[in-house]
Coordinates of C-alpha atoms in Angstrom, one line a residue:
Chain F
X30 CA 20.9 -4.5 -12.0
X31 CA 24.2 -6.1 -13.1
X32 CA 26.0 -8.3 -11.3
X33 CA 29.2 -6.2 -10.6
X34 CA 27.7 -3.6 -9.6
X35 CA 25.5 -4.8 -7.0
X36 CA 28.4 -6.8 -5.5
X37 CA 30.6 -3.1 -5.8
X38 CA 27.7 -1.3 -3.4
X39 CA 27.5 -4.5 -1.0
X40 CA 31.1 -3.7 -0.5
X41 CA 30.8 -0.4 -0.4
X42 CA 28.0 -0.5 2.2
X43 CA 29.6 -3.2 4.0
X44 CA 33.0 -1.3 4.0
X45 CA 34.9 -4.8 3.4
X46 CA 35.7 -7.6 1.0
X47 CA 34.7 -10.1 2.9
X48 CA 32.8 -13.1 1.5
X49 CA 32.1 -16.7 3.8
X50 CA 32.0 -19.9 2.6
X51 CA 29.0 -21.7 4.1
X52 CA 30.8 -25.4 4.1
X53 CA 28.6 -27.3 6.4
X54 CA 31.2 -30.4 6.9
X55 CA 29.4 -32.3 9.6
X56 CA 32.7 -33.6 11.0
X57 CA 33.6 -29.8 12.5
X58 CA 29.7 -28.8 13.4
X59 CA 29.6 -27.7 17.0
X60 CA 28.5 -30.0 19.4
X61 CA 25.0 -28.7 19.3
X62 CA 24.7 -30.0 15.7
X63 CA 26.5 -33.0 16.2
X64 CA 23.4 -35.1 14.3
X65 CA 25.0 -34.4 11.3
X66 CA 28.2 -36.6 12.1
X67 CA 25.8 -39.1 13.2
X68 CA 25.2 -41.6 10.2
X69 CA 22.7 -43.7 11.8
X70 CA 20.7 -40.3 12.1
X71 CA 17.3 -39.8 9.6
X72 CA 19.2 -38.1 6.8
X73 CA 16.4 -35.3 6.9
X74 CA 17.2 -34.5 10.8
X75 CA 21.0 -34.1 9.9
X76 CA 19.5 -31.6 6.9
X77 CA 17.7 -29.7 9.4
X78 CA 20.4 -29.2 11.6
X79 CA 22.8 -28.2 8.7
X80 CA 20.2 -26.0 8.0
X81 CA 19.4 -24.4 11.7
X82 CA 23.3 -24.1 11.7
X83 CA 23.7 -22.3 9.0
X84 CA 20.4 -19.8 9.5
X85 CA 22.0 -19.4 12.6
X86 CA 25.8 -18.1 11.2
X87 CA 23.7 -16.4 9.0
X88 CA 22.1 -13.9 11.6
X89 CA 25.6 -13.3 13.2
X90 CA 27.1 -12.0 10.1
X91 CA 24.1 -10.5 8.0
X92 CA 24.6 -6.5 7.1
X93 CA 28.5 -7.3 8.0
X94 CA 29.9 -8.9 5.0
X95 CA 28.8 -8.7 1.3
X96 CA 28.6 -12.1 0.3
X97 CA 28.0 -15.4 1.3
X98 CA 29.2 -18.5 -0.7
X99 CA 27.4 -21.7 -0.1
X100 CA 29.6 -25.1 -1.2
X101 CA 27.3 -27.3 -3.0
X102 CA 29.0 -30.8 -2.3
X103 CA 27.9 -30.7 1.5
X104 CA 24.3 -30.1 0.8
X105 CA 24.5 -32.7 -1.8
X106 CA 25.8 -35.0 0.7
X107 CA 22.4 -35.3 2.2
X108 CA 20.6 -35.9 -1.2
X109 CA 17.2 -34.4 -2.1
X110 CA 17.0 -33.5 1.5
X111 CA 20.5 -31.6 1.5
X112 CA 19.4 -29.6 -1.8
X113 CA 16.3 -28.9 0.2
X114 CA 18.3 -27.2 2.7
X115 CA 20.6 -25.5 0.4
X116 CA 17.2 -23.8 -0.7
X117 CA 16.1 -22.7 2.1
X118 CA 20.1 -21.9 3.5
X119 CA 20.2 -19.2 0.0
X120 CA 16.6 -18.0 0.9
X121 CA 17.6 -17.1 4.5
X122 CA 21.1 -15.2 3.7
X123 CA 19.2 -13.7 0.5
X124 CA 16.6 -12.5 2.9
X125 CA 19.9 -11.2 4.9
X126 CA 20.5 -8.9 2.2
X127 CA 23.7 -11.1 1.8
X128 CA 24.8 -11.5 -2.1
X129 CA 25.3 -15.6 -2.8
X130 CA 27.6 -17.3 -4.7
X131 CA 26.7 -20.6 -5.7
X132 CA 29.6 -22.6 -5.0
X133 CA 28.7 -25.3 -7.7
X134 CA 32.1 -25.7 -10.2
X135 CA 29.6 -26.9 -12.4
X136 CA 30.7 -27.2 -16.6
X137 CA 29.0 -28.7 -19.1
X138 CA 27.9 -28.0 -22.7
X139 CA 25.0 -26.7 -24.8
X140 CA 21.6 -27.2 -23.1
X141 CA 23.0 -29.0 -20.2
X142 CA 25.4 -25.9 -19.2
X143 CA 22.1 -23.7 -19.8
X144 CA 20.2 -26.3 -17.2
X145 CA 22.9 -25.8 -14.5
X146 CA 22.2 -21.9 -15.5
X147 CA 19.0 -22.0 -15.1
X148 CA 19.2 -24.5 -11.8
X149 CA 20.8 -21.7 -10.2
X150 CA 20.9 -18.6 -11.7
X151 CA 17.0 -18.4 -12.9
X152 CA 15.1 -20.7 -10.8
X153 CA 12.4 -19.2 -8.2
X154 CA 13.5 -16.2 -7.3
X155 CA 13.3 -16.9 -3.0
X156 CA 16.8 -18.7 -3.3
X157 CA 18.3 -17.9 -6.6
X158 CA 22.3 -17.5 -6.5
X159 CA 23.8 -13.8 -7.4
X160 CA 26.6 -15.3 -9.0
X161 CA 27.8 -19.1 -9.4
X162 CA 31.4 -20.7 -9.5
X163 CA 32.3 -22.7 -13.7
X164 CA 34.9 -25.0 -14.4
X165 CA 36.5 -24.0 -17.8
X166 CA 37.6 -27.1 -19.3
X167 CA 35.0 -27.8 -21.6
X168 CA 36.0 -24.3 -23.4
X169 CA 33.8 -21.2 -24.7
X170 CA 30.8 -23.4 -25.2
X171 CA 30.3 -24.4 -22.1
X172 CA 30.8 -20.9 -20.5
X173 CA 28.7 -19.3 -23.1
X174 CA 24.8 -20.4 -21.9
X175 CA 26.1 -19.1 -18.5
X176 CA 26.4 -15.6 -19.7
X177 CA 23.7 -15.8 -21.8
X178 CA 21.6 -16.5 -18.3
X179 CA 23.7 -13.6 -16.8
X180 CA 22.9 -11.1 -18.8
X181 CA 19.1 -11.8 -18.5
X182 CA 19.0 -12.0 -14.7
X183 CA 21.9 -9.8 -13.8
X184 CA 23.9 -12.2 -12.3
X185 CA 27.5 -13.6 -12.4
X186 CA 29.8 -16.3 -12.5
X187 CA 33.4 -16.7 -11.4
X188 CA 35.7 -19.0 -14.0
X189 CA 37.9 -21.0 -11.9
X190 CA 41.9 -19.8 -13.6
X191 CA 43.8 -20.8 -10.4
X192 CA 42.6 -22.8 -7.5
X193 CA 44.2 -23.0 -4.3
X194 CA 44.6 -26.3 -3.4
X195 CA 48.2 -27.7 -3.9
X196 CA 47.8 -29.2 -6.7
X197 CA 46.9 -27.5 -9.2
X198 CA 49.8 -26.5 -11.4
X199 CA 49.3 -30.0 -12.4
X200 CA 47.4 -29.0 -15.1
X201 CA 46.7 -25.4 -14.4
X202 CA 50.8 -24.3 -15.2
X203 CA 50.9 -26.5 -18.6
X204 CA 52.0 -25.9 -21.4
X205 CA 54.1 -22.1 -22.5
X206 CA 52.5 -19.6 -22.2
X207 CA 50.9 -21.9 -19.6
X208 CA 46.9 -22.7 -19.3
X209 CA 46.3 -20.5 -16.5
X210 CA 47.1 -17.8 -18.4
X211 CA 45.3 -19.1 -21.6
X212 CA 42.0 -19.0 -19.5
X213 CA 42.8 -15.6 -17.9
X214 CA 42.9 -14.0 -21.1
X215 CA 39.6 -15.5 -21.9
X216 CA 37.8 -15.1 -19.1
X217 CA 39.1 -11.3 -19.7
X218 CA 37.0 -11.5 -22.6
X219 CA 34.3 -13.4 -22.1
X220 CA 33.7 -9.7 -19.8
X221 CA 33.6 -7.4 -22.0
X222 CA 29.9 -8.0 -22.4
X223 CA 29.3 -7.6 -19.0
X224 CA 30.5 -4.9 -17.7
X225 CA 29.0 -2.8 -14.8
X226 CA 28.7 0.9 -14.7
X227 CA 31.6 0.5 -11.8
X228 CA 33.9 -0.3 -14.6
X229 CA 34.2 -4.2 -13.4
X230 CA 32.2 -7.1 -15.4
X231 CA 29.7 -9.5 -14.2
X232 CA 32.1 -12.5 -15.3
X233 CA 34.8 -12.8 -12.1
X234 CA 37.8 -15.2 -11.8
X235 CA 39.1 -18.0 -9.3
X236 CA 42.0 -17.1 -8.2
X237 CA 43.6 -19.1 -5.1
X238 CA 45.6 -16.5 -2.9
X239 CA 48.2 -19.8 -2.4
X240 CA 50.2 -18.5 -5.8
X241 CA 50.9 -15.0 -4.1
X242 CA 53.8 -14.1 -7.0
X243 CA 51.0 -14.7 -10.0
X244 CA 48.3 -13.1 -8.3
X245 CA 49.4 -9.6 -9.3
X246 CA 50.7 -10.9 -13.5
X247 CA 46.5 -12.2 -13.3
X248 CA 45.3 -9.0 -11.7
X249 CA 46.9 -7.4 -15.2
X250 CA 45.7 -10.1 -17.4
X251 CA 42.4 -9.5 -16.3
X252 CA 42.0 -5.5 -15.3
X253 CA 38.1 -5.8 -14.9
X254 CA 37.7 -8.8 -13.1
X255 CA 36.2 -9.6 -9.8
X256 CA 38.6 -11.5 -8.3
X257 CA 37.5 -14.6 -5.8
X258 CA 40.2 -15.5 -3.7
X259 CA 40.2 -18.6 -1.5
X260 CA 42.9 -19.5 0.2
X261 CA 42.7 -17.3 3.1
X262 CA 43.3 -18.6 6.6
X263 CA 42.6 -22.0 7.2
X264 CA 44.5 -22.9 3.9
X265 CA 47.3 -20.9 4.8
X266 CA 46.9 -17.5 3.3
X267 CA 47.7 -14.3 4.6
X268 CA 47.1 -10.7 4.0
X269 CA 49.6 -9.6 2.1
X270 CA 49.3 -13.3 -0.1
X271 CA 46.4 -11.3 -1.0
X272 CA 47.0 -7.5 -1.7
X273 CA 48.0 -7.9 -5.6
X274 CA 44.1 -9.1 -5.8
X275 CA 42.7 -5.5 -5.3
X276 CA 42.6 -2.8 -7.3
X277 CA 43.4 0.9 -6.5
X278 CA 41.6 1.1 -3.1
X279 CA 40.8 -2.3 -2.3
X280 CA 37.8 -2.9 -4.7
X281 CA 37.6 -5.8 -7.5
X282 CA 38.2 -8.8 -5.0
X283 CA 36.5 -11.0 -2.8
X284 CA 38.7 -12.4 0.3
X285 CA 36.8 -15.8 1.0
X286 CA 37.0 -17.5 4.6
X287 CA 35.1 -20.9 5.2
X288 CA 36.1 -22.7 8.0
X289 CA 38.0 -20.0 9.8
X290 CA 34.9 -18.3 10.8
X291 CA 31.8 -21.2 11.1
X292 CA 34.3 -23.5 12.7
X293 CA 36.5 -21.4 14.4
X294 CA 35.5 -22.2 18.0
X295 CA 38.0 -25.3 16.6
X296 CA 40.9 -22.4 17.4
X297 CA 42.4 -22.9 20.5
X298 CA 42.8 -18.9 20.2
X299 CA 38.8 -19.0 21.0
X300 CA 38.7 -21.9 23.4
X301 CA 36.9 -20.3 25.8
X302 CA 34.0 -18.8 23.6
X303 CA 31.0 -20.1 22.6
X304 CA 31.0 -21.6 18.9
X305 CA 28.4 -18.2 18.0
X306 CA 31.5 -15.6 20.2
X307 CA 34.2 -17.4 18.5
X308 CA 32.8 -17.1 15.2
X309 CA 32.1 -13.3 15.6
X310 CA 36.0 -13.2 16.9
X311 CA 37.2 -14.7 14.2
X312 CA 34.7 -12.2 11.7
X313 CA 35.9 -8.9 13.6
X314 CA 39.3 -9.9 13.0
X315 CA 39.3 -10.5 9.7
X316 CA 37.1 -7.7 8.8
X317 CA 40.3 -5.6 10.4
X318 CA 42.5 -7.2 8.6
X319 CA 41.3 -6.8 5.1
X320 CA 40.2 -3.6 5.9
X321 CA 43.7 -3.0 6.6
X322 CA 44.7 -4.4 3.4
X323 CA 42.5 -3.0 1.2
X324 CA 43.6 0.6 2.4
X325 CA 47.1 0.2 1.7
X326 CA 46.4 -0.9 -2.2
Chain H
X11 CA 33.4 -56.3 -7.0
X12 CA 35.6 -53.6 -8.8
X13 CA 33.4 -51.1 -11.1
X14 CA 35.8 -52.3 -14.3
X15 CA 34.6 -55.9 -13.6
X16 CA 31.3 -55.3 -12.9
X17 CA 31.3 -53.1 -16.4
X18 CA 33.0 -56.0 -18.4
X19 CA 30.5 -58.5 -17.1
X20 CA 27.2 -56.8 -17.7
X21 CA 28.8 -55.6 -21.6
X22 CA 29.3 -59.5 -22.3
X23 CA 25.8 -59.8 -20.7
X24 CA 23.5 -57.7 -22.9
X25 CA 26.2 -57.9 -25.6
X26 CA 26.9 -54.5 -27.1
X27 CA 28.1 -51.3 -24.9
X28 CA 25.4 -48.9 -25.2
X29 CA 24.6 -46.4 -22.6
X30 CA 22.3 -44.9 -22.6
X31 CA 22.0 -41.0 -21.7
X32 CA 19.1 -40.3 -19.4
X33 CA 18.7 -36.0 -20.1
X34 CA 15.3 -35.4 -19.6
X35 CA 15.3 -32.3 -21.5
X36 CA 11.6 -30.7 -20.9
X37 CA 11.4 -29.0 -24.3
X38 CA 12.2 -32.7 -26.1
X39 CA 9.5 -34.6 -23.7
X40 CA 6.9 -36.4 -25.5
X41 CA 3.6 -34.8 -25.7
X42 CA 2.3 -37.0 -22.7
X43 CA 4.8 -35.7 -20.2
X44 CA 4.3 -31.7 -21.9
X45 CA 3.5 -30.6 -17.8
X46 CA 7.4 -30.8 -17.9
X47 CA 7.9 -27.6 -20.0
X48 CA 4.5 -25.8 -18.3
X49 CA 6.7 -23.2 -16.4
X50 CA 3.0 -22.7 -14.1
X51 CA 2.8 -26.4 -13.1
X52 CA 4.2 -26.6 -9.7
X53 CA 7.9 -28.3 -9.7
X54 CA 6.9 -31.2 -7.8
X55 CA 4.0 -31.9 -10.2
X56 CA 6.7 -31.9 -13.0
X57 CA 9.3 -33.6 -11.5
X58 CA 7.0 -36.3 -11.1
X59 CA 6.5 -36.3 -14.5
X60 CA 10.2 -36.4 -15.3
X61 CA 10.5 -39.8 -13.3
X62 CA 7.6 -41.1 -14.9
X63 CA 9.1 -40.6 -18.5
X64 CA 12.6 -42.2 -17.1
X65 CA 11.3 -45.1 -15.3
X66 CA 9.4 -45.8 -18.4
X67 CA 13.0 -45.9 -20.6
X68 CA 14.3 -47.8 -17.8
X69 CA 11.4 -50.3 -18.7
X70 CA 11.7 -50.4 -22.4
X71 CA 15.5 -50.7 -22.3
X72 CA 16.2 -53.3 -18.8
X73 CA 18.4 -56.0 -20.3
X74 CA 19.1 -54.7 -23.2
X75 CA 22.0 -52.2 -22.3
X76 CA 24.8 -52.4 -19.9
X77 CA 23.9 -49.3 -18.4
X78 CA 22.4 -45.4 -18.1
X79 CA 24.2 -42.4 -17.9
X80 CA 21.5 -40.0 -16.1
X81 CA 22.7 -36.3 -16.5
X82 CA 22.4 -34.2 -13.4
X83 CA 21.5 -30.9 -14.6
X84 CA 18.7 -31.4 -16.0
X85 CA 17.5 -32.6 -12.6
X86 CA 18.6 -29.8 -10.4
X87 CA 17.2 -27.4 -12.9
X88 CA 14.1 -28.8 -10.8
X89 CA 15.5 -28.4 -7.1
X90 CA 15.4 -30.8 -4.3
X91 CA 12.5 -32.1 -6.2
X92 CA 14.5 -32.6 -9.0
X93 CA 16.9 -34.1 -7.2
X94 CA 14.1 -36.5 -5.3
X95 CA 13.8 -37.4 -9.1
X96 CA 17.1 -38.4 -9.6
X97 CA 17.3 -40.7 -6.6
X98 CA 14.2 -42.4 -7.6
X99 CA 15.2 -42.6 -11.4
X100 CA 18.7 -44.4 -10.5
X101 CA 17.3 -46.6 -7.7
X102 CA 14.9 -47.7 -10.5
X103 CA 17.7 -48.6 -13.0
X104 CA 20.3 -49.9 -10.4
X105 CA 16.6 -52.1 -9.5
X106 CA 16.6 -53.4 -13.3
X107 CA 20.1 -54.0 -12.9
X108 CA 22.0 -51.5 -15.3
X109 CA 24.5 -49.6 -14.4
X110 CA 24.3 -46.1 -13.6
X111 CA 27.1 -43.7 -14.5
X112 CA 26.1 -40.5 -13.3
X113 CA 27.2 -37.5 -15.6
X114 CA 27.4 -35.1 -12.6
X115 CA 31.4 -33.1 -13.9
X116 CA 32.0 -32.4 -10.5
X117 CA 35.6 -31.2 -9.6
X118 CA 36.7 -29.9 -6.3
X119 CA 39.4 -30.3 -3.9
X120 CA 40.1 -31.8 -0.5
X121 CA 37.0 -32.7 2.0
X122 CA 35.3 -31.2 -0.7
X123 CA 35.9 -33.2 -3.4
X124 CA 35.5 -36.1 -0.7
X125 CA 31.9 -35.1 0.1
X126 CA 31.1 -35.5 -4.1
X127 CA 32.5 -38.7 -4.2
X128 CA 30.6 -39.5 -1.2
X129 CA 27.3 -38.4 -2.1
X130 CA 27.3 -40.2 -5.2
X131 CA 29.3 -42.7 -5.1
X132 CA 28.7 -44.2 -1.1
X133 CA 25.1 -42.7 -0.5
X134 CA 22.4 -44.9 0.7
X135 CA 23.0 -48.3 -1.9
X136 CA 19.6 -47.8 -3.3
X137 CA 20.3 -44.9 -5.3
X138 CA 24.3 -44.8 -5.5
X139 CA 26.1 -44.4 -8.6
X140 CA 28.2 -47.4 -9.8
X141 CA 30.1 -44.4 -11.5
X142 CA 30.5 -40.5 -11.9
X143 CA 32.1 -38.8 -14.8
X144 CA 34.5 -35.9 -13.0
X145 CA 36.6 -32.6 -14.5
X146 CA 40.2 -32.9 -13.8
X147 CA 41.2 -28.9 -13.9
X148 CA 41.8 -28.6 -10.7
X149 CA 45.0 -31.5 -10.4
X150 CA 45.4 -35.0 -8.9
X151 CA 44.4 -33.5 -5.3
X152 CA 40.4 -33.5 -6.6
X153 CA 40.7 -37.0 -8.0
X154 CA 42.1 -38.6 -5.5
X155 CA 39.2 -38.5 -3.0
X156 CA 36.9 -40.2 -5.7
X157 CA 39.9 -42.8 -6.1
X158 CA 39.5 -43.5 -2.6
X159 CA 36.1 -43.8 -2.8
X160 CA 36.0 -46.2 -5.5
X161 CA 38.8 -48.1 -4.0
X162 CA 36.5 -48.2 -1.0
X163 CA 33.1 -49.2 -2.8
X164 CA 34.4 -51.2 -6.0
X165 CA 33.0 -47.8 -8.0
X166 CA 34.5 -46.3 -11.2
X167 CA 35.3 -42.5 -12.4
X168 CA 35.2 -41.5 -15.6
X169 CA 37.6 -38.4 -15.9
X170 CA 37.1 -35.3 -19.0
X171 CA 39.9 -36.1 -21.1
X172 CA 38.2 -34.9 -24.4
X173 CA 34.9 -33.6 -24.8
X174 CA 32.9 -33.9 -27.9
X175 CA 31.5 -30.4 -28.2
X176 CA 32.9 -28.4 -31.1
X177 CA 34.6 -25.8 -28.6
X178 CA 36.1 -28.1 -26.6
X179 CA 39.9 -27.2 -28.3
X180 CA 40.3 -23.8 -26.4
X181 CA 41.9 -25.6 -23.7
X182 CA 42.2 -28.7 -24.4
X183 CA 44.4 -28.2 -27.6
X184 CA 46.7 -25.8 -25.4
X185 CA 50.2 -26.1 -25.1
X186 CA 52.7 -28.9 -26.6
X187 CA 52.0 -31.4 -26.2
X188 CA 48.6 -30.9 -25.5
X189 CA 46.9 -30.6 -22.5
X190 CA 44.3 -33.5 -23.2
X191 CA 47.6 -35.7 -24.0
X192 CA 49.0 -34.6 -20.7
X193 CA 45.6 -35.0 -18.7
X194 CA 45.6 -38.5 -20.7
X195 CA 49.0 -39.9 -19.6
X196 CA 47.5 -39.0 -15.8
X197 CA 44.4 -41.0 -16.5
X198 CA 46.1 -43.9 -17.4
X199 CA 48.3 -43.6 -13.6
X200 CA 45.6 -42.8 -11.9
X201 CA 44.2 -46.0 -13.0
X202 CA 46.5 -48.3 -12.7
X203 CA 45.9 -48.6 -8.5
X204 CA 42.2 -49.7 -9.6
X205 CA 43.2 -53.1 -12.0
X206 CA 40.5 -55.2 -12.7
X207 CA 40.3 -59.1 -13.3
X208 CA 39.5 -58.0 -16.7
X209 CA 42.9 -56.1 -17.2
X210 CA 40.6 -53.0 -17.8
X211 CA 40.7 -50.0 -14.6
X212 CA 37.9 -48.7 -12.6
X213 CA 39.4 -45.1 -14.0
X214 CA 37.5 -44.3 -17.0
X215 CA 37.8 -41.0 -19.4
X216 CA 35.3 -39.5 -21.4
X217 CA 36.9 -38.9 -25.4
X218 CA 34.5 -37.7 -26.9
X219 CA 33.5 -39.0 -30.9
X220 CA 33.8 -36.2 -32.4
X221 CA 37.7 -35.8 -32.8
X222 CA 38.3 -39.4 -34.6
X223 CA 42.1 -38.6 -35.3
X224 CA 42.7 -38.6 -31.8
X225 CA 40.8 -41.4 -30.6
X226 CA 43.0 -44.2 -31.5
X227 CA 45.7 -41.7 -30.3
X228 CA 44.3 -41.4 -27.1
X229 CA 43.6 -45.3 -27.1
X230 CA 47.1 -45.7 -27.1
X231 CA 47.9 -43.5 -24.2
X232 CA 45.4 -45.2 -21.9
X233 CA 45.6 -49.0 -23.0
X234 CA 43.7 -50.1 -20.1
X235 CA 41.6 -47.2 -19.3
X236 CA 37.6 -47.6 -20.1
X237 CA 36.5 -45.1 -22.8
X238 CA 32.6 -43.4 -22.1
X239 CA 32.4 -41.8 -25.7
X240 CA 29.5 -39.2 -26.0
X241 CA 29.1 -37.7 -29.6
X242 CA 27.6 -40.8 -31.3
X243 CA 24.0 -40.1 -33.0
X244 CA 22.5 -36.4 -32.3
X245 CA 26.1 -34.9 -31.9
X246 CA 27.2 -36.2 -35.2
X247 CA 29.1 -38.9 -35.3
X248 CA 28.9 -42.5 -36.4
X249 CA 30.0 -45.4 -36.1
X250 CA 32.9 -45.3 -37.9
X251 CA 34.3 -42.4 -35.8
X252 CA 34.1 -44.5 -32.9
X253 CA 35.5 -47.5 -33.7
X254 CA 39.3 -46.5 -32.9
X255 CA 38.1 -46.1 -29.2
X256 CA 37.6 -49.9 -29.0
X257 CA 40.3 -52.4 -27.9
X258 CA 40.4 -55.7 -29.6
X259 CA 37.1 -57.9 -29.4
X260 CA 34.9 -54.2 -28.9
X261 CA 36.0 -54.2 -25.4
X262 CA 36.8 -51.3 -23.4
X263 CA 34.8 -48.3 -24.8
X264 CA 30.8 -47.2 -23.7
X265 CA 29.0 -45.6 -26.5
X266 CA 26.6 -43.2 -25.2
X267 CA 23.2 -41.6 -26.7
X268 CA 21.1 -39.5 -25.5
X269 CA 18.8 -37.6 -27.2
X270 CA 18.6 -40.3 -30.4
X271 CA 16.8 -42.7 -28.3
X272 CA 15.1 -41.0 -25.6
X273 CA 13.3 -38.3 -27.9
X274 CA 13.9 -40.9 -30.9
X275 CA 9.9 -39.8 -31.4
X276 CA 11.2 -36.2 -33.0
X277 CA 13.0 -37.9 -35.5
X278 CA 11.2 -38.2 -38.5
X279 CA 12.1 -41.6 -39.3
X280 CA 10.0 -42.6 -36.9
X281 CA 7.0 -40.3 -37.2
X282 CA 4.2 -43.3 -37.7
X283 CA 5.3 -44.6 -33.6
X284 CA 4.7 -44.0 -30.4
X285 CA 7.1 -42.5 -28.5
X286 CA 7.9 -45.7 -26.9
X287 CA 8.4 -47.7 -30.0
X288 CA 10.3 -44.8 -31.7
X289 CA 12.6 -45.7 -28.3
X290 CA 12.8 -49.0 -28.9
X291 CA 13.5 -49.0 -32.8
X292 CA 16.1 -46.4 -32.2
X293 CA 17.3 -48.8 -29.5
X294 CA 17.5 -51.6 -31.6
X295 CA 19.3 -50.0 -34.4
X296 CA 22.3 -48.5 -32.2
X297 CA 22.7 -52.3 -30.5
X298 CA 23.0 -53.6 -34.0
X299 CA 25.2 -51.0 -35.8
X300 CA 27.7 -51.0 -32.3
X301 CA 27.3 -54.7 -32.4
X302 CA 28.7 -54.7 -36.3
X303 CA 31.4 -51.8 -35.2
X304 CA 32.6 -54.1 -32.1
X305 CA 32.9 -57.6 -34.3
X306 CA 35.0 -55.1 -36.6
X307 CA 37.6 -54.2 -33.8

């Protein structure tokens, strides 16, 4: 089944738009994990833990959310030990009946954007991503192979137009009409092939909920595209940054949250919880609160 | 020792400024190491054979080159296993003393971005990168934490200015003046906090061959920058197209191949060899044609 629409029941099912980053930075871990600051530990005992941590953030939020989006760069961190542990990580929320987005940014061209495909879009099936994040730059070519790949597997990707960080109208807002825009209107197209019976494609967009005035000129640059939105909470975003995302009744975006839900027993607001309570605080409320949102679009 | 140095010292050392692309592409592999493209062979067994081909170039071409470019996708299209692979491919050419640029694109921001740099470019110093080439879309704040890192571990970045696939315009052409102009003139900042002795930077771009026009252009722009130009050989271009990437003397610019001299036994030139020789004769003729380019410059 395609992409899009799979990810349109999970959020259906799950009554929310909720997708969280699994960013296992070992300098927030909870104290129970804190081998993985620990650089004098084996490298393969600070993979485990990453990977008992995760399992574990896993079971608290499995059948709650849609989506779960695993950041490569911290698993690669560890090596062949960290991807090890990324495998096993996508094979426990798959198992979860939790969609995965391979957090990867990978671009490249020709057979070498087909490897990274393949790497995560068609390997064995136990932890193979739903959907994975491209970089653009290289142009068509290099996004091409990866919806070659979706369309056999029904899977997605999501092009990175605007990221979130504050930097990037460096070279995101060049040029008139300016570059963002240039790769909205492609990514628009590169969707028309794969479009789900739900009337939204397979091929999503990036789109940092820091830039809260563009978000809605994107959302109409790109009417069938799955928005992924970072941004929210610890990066500054609030809800109504992010209500020009949605469509009509709240569907076509993903709200993500990374480290304001594994890491927020950091919150003084959950102090006095356990790292597991805080995290499920810090869940509930934003499950509310998109909720919330995606009622009023 | 700064990466620019270290670069300048082993070019003047083997005396051309090859690199040489390690993709181990299964479908290409010579008939020997054909458990590569057996999709029923378990992954280990074929990722074994992956670093057997590899550390077998690394053999044949020790000395000769200033360094290897291995390409990570074609790795993680094998998993942690793959990625075992990789470790034990680039400890063996960092063991034979070449260089090892790792053509891993990555791109992300903050901590994130940090945790790339980190896992190639400050990993355990068997298998570390001297350099990774990197995608700039998302702005200065997602190359700064691999300037950091370089400025920590004397290691060098080579950023996507121009790639040499023939889509690579869609974006990069866009706007006026162009976006690879505009991504140039921040290459050439970006590098100028990483100086070597030499006078070159530790901030290196990829131009790719492909566009000639613009090479000398782009050579302007970033006087001091290190060019890594793919395109030469199986992309199409020769060695002509290149030569405007040089500075004066044939310093400053890597030439890579890939496919031409690892799978230089499906080229049917070289029919009557061995894979190994086919290697080595298609070695030999790249050092002697970049050799006649560089006295040229």
């Amino acid at each position: 089944m395609n992409y899009a629409d799979r990810l349109e029941a999970a959020v259906q099912r799950t009554g929310n738009a909720c997708v969280i980053g699994l960013d296992p930075h070992p300098a927030l871990m909870p104290e129970e994990f804190a081998v993985c600051r620990d650089a004098s530990a084996p490298r393969a005992k600070r993979a485990q833990a990453t990977e008992r941590f995760l399992v574990e953030v896993i079971g608290r939020i499995a059948g709650r959310v849609p989506a779960v989006k695993p950041q490569s760069a911290f698993f690669e961190l560890l090596g062949a030990d960290g991807v090890a542990a990324w495998e096993r990580v996508v094979a426990a929320a798959r198992a979860a009946k939790l969609l995965v987005i391979g957090d990867v940014k990978r671009g490249d061209i020709a057979s070498t954007a087909r490897a990274y495909a393949d790497a995560f879009l068609a390997c064995e099936e136990d932890f193979r991503c739903d959907a994975v994040t491209i970089n653009p730059y290289l142009g068509a070519d290099s996004v091409e192979p990866f919806l070659e790949v979706c369309a056999e597997q029904g899977a997605g990707v999501y092009v990175l137009v605007r990221t979130s960080n504050p930097g990037s109208g460096l070279f995101q807002e060049h040029g008139e009409p300016r570059l963002v825009d240039r790769v909205a209107t492609e990514v628009a197209r590169w969707g028309e092939g794969l479009l789900g019976a739900c009337g939204l494609s397979s091929v999503g967009a990036v789109v940092g909920a820091t830039h809260t005035a563009e978000l809605a000129q994107l959302r109409e640059r790109m009417p069938h595209t799955p928005f992924l939105i970072p941004g929210y909470g610890a990066q500054g975003a609030g809800v109504d940054e992010i209500k020009p995302g949605f469509l009509a009744g709240g569907r076509g975006a993903l709200v993500n949250s990374s480290r304001g839900i594994l890491y927020a027993h950091k919150n003084p607001a959950h102090a006095d919880k356990s790292w597991q309570d805080a995290t499920t605080a810090a869940l509930d409320a934003m499950i509310a609160e998109l909720r919330a949102a995606a009622e009023g679009c």
